[in-house]
XYZ file of C-alpha atoms in Angstrom:
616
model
C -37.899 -5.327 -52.827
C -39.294 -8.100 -50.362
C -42.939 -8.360 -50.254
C -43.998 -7.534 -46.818
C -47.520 -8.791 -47.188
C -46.111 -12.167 -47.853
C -43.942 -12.201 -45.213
C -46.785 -11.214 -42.821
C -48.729 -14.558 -44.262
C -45.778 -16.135 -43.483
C -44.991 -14.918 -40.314
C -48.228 -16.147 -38.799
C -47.718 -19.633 -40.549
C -44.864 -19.600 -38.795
C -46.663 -18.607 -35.386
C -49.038 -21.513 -36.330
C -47.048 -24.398 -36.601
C -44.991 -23.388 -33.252
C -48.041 -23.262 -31.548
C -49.232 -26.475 -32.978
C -45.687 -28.413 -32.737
C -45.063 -27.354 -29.183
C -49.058 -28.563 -28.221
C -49.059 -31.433 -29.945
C -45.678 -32.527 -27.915
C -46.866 -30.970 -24.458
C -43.384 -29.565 -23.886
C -41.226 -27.035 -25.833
C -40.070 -22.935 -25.491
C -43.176 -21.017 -27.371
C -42.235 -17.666 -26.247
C -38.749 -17.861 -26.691
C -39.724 -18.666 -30.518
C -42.635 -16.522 -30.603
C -40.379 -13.467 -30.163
C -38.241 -14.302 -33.090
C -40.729 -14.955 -35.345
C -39.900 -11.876 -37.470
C -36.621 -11.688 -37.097
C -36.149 -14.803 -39.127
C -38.974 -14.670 -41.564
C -37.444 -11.576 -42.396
C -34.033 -13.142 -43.018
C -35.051 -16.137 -44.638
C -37.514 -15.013 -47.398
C -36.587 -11.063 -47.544
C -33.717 -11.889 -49.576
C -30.800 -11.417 -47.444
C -30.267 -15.119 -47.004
C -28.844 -17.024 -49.323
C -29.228 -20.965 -49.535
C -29.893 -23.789 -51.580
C -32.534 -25.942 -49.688
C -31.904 -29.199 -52.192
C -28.401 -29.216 -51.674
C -27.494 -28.516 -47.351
C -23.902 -29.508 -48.017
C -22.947 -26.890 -50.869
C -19.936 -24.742 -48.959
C -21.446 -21.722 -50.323
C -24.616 -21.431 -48.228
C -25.152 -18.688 -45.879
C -24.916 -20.415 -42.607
C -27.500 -19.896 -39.757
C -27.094 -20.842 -36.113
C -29.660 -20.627 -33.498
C -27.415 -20.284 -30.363
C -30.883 -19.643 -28.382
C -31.496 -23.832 -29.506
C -34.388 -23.971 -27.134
C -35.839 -21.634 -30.287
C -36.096 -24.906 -32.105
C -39.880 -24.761 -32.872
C -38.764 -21.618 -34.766
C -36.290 -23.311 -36.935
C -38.034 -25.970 -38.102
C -41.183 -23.769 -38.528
C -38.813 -22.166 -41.171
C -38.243 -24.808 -42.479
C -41.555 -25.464 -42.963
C -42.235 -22.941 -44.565
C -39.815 -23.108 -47.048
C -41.784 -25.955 -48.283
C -38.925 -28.608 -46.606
C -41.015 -29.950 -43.653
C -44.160 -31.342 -43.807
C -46.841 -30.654 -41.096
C -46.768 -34.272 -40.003
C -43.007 -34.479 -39.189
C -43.726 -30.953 -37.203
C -46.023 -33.359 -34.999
C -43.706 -35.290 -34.114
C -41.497 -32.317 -32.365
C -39.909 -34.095 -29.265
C -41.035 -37.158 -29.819
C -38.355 -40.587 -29.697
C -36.482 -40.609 -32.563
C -37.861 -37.623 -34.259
C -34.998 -35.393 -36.088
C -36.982 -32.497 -34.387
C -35.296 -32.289 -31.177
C -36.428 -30.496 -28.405
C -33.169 -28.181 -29.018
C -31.770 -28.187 -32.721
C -28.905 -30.847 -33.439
C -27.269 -32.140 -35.987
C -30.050 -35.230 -36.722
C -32.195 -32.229 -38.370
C -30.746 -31.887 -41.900
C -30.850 -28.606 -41.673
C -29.051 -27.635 -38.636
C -25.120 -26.312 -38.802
C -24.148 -27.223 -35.403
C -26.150 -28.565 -32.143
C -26.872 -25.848 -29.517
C -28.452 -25.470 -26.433
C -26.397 -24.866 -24.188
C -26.485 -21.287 -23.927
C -23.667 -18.972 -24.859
C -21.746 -20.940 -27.975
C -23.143 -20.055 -31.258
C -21.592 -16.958 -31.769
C -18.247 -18.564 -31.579
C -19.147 -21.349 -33.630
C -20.217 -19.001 -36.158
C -17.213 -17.212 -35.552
C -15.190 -20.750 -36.974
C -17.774 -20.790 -39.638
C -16.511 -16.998 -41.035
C -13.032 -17.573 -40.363
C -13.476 -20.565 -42.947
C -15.522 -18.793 -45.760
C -12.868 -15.674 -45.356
C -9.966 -16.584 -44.738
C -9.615 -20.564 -45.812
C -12.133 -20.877 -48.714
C -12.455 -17.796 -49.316
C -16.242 -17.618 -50.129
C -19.283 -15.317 -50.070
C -21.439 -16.258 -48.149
C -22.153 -15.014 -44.513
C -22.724 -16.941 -41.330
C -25.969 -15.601 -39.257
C -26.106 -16.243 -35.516
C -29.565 -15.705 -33.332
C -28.977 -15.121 -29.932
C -30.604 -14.878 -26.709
C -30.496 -11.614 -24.768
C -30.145 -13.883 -21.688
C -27.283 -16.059 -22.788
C -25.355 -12.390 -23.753
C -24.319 -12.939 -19.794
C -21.858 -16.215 -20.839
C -18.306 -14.719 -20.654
C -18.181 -17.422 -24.165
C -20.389 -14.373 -25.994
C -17.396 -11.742 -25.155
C -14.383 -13.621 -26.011
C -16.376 -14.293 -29.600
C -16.501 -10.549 -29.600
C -13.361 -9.716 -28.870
C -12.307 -12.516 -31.807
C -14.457 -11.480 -34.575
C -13.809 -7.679 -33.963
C -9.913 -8.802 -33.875
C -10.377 -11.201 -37.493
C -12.398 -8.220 -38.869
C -15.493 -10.779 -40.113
C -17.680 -8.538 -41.800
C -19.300 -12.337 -43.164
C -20.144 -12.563 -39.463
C -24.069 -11.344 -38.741
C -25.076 -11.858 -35.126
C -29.381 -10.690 -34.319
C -29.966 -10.237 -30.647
C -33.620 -10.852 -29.853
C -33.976 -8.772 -26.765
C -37.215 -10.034 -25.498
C -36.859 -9.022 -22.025
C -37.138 -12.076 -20.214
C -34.866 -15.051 -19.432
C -35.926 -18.571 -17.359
C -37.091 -17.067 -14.446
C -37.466 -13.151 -14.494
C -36.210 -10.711 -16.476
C -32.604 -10.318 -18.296
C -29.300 -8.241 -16.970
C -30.442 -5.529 -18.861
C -33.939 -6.033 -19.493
C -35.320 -3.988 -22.687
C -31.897 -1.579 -22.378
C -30.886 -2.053 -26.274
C -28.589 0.923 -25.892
C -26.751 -1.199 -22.957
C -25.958 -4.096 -25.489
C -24.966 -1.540 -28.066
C -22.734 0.624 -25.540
C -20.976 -2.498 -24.773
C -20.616 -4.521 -28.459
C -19.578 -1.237 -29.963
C -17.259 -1.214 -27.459
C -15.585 -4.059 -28.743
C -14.880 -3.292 -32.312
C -18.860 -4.227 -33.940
C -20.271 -2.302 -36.056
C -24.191 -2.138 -34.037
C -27.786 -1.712 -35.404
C -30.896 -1.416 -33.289
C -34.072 -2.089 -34.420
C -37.926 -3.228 -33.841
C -37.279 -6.806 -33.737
C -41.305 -7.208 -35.805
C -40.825 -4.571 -37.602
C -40.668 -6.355 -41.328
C -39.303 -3.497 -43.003
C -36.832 -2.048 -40.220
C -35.567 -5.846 -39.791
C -35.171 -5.951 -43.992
C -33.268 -2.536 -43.925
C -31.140 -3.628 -40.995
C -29.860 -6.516 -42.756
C -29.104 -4.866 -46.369
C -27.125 -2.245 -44.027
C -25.114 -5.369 -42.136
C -24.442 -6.911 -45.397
C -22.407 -4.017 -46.737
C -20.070 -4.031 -44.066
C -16.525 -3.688 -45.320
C -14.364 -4.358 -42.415
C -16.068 -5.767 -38.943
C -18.831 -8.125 -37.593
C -22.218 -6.911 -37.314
C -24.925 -6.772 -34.087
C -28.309 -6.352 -35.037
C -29.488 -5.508 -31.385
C -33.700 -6.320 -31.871
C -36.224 -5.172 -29.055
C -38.752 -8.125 -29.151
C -41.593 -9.393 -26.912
C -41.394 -12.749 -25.493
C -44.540 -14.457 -26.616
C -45.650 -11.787 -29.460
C -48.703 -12.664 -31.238
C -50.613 -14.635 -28.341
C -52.032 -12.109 -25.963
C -52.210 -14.089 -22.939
C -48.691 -15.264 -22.615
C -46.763 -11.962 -24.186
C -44.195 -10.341 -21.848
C -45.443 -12.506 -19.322
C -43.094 -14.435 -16.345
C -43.466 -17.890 -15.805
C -43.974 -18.949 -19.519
C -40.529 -20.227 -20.173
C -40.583 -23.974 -21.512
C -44.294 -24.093 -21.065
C -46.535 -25.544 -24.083
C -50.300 -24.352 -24.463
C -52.357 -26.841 -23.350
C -55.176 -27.748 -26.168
C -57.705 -24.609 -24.986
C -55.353 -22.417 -24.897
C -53.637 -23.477 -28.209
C -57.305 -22.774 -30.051
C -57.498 -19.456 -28.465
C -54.415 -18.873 -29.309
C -54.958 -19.604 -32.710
C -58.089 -17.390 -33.044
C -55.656 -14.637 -32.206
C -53.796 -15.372 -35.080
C -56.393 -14.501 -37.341
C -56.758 -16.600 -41.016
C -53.523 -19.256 -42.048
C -52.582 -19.905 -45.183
C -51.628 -23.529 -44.162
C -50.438 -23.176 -48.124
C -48.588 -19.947 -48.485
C -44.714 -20.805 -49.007
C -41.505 -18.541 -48.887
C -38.588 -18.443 -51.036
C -34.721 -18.367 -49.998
C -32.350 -16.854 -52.811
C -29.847 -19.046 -54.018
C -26.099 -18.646 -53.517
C -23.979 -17.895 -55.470
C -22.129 -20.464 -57.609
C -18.467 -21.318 -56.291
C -15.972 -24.020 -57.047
C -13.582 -24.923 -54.667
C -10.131 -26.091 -55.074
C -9.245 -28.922 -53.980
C -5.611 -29.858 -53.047
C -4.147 -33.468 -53.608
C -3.382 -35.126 -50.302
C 0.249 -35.719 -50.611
C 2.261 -39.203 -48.682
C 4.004 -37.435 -45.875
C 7.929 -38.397 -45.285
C 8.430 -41.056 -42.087
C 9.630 -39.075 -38.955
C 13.162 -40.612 -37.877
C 14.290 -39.553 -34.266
C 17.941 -41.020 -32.902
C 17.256 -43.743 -30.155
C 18.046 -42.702 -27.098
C 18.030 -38.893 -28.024
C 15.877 -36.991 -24.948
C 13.043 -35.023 -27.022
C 9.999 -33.968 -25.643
C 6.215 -35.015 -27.201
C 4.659 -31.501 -27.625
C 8.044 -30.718 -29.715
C 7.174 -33.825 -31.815
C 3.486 -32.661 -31.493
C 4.629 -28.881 -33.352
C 6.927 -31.329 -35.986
C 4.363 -33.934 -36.918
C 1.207 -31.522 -37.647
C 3.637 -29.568 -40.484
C 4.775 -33.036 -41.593
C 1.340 -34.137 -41.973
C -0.157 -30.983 -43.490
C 0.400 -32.527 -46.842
C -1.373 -35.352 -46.300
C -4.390 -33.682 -44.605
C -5.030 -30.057 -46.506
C -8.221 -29.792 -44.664
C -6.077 -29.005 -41.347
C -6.480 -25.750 -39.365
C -4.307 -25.549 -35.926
C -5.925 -23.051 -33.047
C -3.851 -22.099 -29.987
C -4.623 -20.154 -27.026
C -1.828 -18.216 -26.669
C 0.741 -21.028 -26.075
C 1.906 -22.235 -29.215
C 5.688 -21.742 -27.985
C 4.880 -23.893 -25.165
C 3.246 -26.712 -26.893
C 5.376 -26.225 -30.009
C 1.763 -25.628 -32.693
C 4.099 -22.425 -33.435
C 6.114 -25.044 -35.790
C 3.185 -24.909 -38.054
C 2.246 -21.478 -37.709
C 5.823 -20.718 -38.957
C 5.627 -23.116 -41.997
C 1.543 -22.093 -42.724
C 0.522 -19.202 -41.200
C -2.421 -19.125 -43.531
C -3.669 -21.924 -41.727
C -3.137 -21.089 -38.024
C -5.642 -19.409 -36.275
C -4.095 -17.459 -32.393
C -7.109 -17.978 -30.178
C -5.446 -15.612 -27.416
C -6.102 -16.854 -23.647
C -10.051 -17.420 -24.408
C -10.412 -21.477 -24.231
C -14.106 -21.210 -24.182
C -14.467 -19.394 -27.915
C -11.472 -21.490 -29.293
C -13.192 -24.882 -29.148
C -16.332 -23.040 -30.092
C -14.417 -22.164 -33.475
C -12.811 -25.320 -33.858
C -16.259 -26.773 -33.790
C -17.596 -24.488 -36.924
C -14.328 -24.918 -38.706
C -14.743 -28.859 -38.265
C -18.465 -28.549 -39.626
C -17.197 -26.634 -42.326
C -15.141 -29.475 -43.643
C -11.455 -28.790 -41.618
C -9.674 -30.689 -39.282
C -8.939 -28.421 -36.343
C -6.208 -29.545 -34.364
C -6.718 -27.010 -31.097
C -3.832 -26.988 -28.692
C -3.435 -25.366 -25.054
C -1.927 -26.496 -21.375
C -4.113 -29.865 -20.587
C -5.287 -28.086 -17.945
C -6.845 -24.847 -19.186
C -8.991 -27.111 -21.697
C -10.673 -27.979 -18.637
C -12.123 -24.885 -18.617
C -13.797 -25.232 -21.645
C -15.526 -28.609 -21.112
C -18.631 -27.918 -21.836
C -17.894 -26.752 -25.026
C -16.157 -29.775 -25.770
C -19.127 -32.090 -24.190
C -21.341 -30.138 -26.409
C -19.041 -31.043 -29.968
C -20.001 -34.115 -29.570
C -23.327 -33.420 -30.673
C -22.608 -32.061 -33.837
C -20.352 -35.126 -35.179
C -17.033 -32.552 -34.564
C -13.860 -34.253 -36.301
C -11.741 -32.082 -33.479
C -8.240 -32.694 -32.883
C -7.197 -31.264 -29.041
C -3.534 -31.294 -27.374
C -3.398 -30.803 -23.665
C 0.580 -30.253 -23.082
C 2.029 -29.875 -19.913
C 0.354 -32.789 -18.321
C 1.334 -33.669 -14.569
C 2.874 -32.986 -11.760
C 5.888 -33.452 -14.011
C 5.862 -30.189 -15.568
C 7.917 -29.468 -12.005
C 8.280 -26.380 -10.930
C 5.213 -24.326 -12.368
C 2.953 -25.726 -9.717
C -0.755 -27.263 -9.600
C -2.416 -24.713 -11.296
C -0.672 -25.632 -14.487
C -0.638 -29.178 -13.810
C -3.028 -31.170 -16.224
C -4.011 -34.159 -13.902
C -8.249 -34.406 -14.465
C -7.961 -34.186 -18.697
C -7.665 -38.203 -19.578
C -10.692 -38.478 -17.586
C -12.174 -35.557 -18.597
C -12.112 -36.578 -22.703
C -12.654 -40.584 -21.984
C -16.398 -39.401 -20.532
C -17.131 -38.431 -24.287
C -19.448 -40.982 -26.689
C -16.625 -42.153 -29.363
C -13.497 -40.359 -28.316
C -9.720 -41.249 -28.440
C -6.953 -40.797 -26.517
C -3.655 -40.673 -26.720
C -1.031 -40.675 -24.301
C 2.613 -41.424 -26.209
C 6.076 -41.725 -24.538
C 8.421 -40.359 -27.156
C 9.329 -38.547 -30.024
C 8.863 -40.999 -32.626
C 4.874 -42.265 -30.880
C 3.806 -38.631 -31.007
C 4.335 -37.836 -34.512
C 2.632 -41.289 -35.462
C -0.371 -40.728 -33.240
C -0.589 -37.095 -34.449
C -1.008 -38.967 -38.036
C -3.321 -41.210 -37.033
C -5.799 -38.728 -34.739
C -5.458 -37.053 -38.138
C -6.779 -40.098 -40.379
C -9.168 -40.760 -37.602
C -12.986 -39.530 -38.075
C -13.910 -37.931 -34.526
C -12.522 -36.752 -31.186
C -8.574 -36.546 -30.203
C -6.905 -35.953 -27.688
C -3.649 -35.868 -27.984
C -1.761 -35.875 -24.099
C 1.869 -34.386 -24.157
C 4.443 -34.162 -22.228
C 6.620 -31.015 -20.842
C 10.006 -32.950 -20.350
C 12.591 -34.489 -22.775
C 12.212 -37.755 -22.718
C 14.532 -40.626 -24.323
C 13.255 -42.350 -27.885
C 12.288 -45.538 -27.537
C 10.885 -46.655 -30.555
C 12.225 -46.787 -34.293
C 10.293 -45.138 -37.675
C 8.882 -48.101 -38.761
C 6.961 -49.027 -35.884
C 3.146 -48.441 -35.969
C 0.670 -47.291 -33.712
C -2.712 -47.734 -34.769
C -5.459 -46.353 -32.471
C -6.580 -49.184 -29.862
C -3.002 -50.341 -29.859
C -0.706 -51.033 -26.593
C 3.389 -52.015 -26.591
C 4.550 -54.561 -24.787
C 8.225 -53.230 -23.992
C 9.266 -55.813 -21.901
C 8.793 -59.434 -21.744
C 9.733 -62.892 -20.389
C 8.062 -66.296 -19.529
C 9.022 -66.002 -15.938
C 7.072 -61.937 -15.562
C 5.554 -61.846 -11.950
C 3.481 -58.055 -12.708
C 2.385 -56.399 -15.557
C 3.408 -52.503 -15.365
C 0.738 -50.287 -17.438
C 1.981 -47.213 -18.182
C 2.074 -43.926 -20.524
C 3.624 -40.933 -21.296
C 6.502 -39.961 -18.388
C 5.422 -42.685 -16.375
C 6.580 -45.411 -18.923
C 9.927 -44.254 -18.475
C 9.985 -44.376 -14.765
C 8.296 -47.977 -15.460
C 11.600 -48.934 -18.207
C 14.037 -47.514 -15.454
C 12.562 -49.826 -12.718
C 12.580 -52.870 -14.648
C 16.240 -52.243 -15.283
C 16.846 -52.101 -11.500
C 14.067 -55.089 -10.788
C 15.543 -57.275 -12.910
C 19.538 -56.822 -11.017
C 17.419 -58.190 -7.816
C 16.202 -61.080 -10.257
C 12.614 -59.671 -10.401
C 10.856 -59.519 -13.871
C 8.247 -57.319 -14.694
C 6.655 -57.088 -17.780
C 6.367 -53.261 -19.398
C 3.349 -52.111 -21.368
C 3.201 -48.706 -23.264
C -0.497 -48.139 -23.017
C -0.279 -45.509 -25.624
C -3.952 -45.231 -26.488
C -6.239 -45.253 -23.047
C -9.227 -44.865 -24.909
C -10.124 -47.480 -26.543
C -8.259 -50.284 -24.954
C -8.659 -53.813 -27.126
C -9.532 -55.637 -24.068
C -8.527 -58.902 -25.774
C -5.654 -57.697 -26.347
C -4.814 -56.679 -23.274
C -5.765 -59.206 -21.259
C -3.015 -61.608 -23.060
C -0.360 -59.251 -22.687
C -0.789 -59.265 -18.347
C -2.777 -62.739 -18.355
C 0.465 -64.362 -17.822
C 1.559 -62.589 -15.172
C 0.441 -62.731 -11.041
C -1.154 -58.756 -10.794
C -1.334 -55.481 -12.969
C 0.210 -52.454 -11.566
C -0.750 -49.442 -13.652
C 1.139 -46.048 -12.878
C -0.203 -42.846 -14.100
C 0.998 -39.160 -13.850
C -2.715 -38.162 -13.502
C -5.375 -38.255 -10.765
C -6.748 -41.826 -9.944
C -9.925 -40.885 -10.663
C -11.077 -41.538 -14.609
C -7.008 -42.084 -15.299
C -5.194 -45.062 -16.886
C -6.047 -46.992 -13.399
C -9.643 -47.355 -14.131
C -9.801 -47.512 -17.853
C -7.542 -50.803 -17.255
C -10.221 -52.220 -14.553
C -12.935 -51.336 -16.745
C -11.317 -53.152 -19.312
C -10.396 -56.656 -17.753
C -13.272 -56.790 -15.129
C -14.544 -60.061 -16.924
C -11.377 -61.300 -15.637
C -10.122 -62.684 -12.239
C -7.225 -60.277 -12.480
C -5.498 -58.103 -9.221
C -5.025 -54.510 -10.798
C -3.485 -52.148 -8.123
C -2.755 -48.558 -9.518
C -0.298 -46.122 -8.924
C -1.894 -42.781 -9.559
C -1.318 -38.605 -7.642
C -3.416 -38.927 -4.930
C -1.604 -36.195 -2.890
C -1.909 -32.336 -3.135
C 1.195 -31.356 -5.734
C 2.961 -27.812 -5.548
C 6.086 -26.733 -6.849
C 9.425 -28.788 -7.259
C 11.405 -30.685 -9.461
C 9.748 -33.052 -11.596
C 11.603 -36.008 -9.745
C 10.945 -34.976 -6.578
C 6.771 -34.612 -7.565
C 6.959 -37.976 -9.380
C 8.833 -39.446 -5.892
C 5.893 -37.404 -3.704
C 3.147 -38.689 -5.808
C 4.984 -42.346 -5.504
C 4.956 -42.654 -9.302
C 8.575 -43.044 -10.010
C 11.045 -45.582 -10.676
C 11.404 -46.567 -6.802
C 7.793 -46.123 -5.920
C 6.973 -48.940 -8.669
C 9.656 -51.062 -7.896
C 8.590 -50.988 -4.064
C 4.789 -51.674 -4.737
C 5.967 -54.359 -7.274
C 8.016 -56.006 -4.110
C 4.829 -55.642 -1.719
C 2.322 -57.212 -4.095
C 4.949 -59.993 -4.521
C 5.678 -60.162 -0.596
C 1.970 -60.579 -0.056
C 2.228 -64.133 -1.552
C -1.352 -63.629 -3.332
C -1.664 -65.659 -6.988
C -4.490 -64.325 -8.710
């Protein structure tokens, strides 16, 4: 039986060293914590909540997420108070190079997953169960706080609908309905029965409560912890600002810090600290995993010449690789006969998770499965990832070893029109600190550079293409990340052609016709955009007069400006082929001839930049 007076003592510790953290920085969400306050003590040192505060990386640990991460000053206050914090290093809250961010990342030892932009925890969480049930196949539980004011991010709902579908009864999600959001109140204010109408609604099992009520929070807990077969919603009415009379329930208060008057009035409120008093979290229970052998995977062999498309490589390599990598999980959203991740699911079903048409939730997952140890490899049409870019801008934060394929790049896929056409995605992943990608032109390219996104520490992605295209390469070549190909060379090369994926081909097939005129052109598979070895790629074109790069993507961010980037500490002429008209519908010929990517169009702009006589 928890010891409510305790937790009272610690709950106003708690209370203490937000208000404290939060002055002492001059910046920081009190209220937002302040309403939470019992919610968490509650969890953390009533006994429901099972971790091992020496060891953070022992898989068994219940897992906590605050997806409200402006509630930081709450989390580390925890922390705190579980004797793993000192009061000094809550001083330096916000301040340069402090692990106490202003919203809780990854640098805090403590943290699962960075958050703060509003509306992902629940699905990272949701990646977090689907490990410990269905992968590991451990006890413990993952715990998600959330704000009543992020419950309006579509994100939240497609995390429902997931862990309803999954049946995660290891997934705990606490609501703290405190009313207000940034600027005024919430959708549904102090409504708790309008959260529970609609989560009910899709498949959780709800509980409402008084969210500082010790003992109701304490019951509601035991009661979500013996759920057999579904997710839990603790729905918890709150007050924004509880415990500091002036500021409670009040508008305007959002992100503001006490200045120092305020802060000791606030403090006489509290009534007597134990600066001392220290709570308890129950250990785990002891598990040992299994671990699997990582086995050398077989070479992939493809004829030469034989037309096969990437994302049917893509589906091939991953359950070639499998043995080598037994930490892999594959997501799909619905797709995975399109960009061929169904080859795995068919071999390992265990191990691939359908994500349905909900992008947003998917990467979410993929996220708390990669801090959980996998390697998600997360596949979908390049351009519906777009739509979840801020979840992958936000993976970044947490270190995420995420592995995404974007098939059905360009206005290539023909006929389907621009709303499936993928033509903003290399520039949409080369904006991200540390990333790779990967753009091969055959069979044989794709498996290897699925092998080596696998090997690789960080974030893929993996650009495929629609359309058979011919092999080029053999199964002994290499392609190590950084890499380029140069295809075709002579002494007597007048342009450099850059190119990847489809457009290489078009690039091979107008060398052949260059070259019957007497014009060489040198051919360079620039298989991996990002990172480009600039030294080596400024002696493959150095020899030649100008760099033509040709690109079935927008100019913007493509292959076009990585390669200026790249050689802009050297007098070289780059000109760029790239879409810059409005694609529709049509055969993928007569798009790559619109878009003046193909074959002719680089052989004419070859012929013009030689015409204009310029040596660079």
């Amino acid at each position: 039986m928890a010891d409510l007076s305790k937790l009272e003592k610690l709950a106003r510790l708690i209370r203490y060293y937000i208000l404290l953290s939060t002055t002492e920085a001059g910046s920081g969400h009190v209220t937002s914590s302040l309403s939470a306050v019992e919610l968490m003590t509650a969890l953390f040192f009533g006994g429901s909540f099972c971790y091992d505060a020496d060891n953070p990386d022992y898989p068994n640990n219940d897992r906590i997420i605050f997806s409200k991460g402006h509630g930081a000053p709450l989390f580390y206050s925890l922390w705190l108070a579980a004797g793993k914090v000192t009061e000094e290093e809550m001083r330096t809250l916000r301040k340069f190079k402090s692990p106490l961010e202003g919203h809780t990342t990854t640098r805090f030892r403590f943290v699962e997953a960075s958050t703060g932009s509003l509306g992902q925890g629940l699905s990272i969480g949701l990646g977090m169960a689907l490990n410990a049930k269905q992968i590991d196949k451990l006890t413990c539980r993952t715990f998600v706080l959330l704000g009543d004011g992020e419950m309006a991010e579509g994100s939240q709902w497609e995390a429902l609908q997931l862990g309803a579908y999954y049946r995660l009864n290891n997934l705990i999600g606490i609501i703290d309905v405190n009313r207000l959001g940034q600027r005024g109140e919430t959708m549904y204010g102090h409504d708790l029965s309008a959260y529970e109408r609609r989560i009910s609604a899709f498949g959780w099992e709800t509980i409402t409560i008084d969210g500082h009520s010790l003992g109701e929070i304490i019951n509601a807990y035991q009661k979500a912890l013996e759920s057999r077969d579904r997710p839990v919603m603790i729905i918890a009415r709150t007050v924004k600002g509880k415990g500091v009379s002036f500021i409670e329930d009040k508008e305007n208060w959002h992100g503001k810090a006490l200045k120092r008057d305020e802060f000791e009035a606030a403090v006489r409120e509290l009534g007597e600290v134990d600066t001392l008093v220290r709570g308890e979290i129950s250990m785990p229970e002891q598990v040992r995993l299994e671990r699997i052998e990582p086995q050398i995977p077989a070479k992939p062999d493809y004829p030469a010449g034989r037309p096969f498309a990437t994302r049917k490589a893509y589906g091939n390599a991953l359950v070639r690789i499998f043995p080598s990598f037994p930490d892999m999980v594959v997501l799909d959203a619905e797709v995975s006969n399109s960009t061929f991740s169904e080859v795995f699911k068919k071999a390992h079903p265990e191990r691939f998770f359908e994500m349905f048409i909900a992008e947003q939730n998917m990467i979410g997952a993929a996220l708390g499965l990669s801090r959980t140890g996998k390697i998600p490899f997360v596949s979908s049409f390049a351009a519906f990832l777009t739509r979840a870019f801020d979840q992958i801008r936000m993976s970044q934060y947490s270190d995420a070893n995420i592995k995404f394929a974007g098939s059905h790049a360009g206005v290539s896929i023909g006929e389907d029109g621009a709303s499936q056409m993928g033509l903003e995605d290399i520039a949409m992943f080369r904006t991200l600190l540390g990333s790779v990608v990967l753009y091969p032109g055959d069979a044989l390219s794709a498996e290897k550079l699925v092998e080596e996104a696998a090997r690789h520490r960080g974030i893929t992605y993996i650009r495929t293409t629609r359309n058979d295209t011919p092999v080029i390469y053999n199964k002994d070549e290499e392609f190590p990340i950084g890499g380029m190909k140069v295809l075709r060379k002579s002494p007597s090369d007048n342009i450099a052609v850059v190119a990847a994926g489809i457009t290489l081909h078009e690039a091979l097939k107008a060398y052949e016709g260059l070259k019957r005129e007497g014009i060489l052109i040198r051919v360079i598979d620039l298989y991996c955009i990002k990172p480009i070895d600039s030294a080596l790629l400024y002696d493959a074109v150095s020899q030649t007069r100008a760099v033509l790069t040709v690109e079935d993507h927008y100019a913007e961010g493509g292959i076009g400006e990585a390669v200026r980037s790249s050689l802009s500490n050297h007098h070289i002429q780059v000109h760029s082929l790239a879409v810059r008209k409005m694609p529709g519908s049509g055969r993928p010929e007569e798009l790559l001839e619109y878009e003046e990517i193909s074959e002719h169009a680089i052989a004419m702009k070859v012929r013009e930049i030689m015409k204009s006589g310029k040596d660079v």
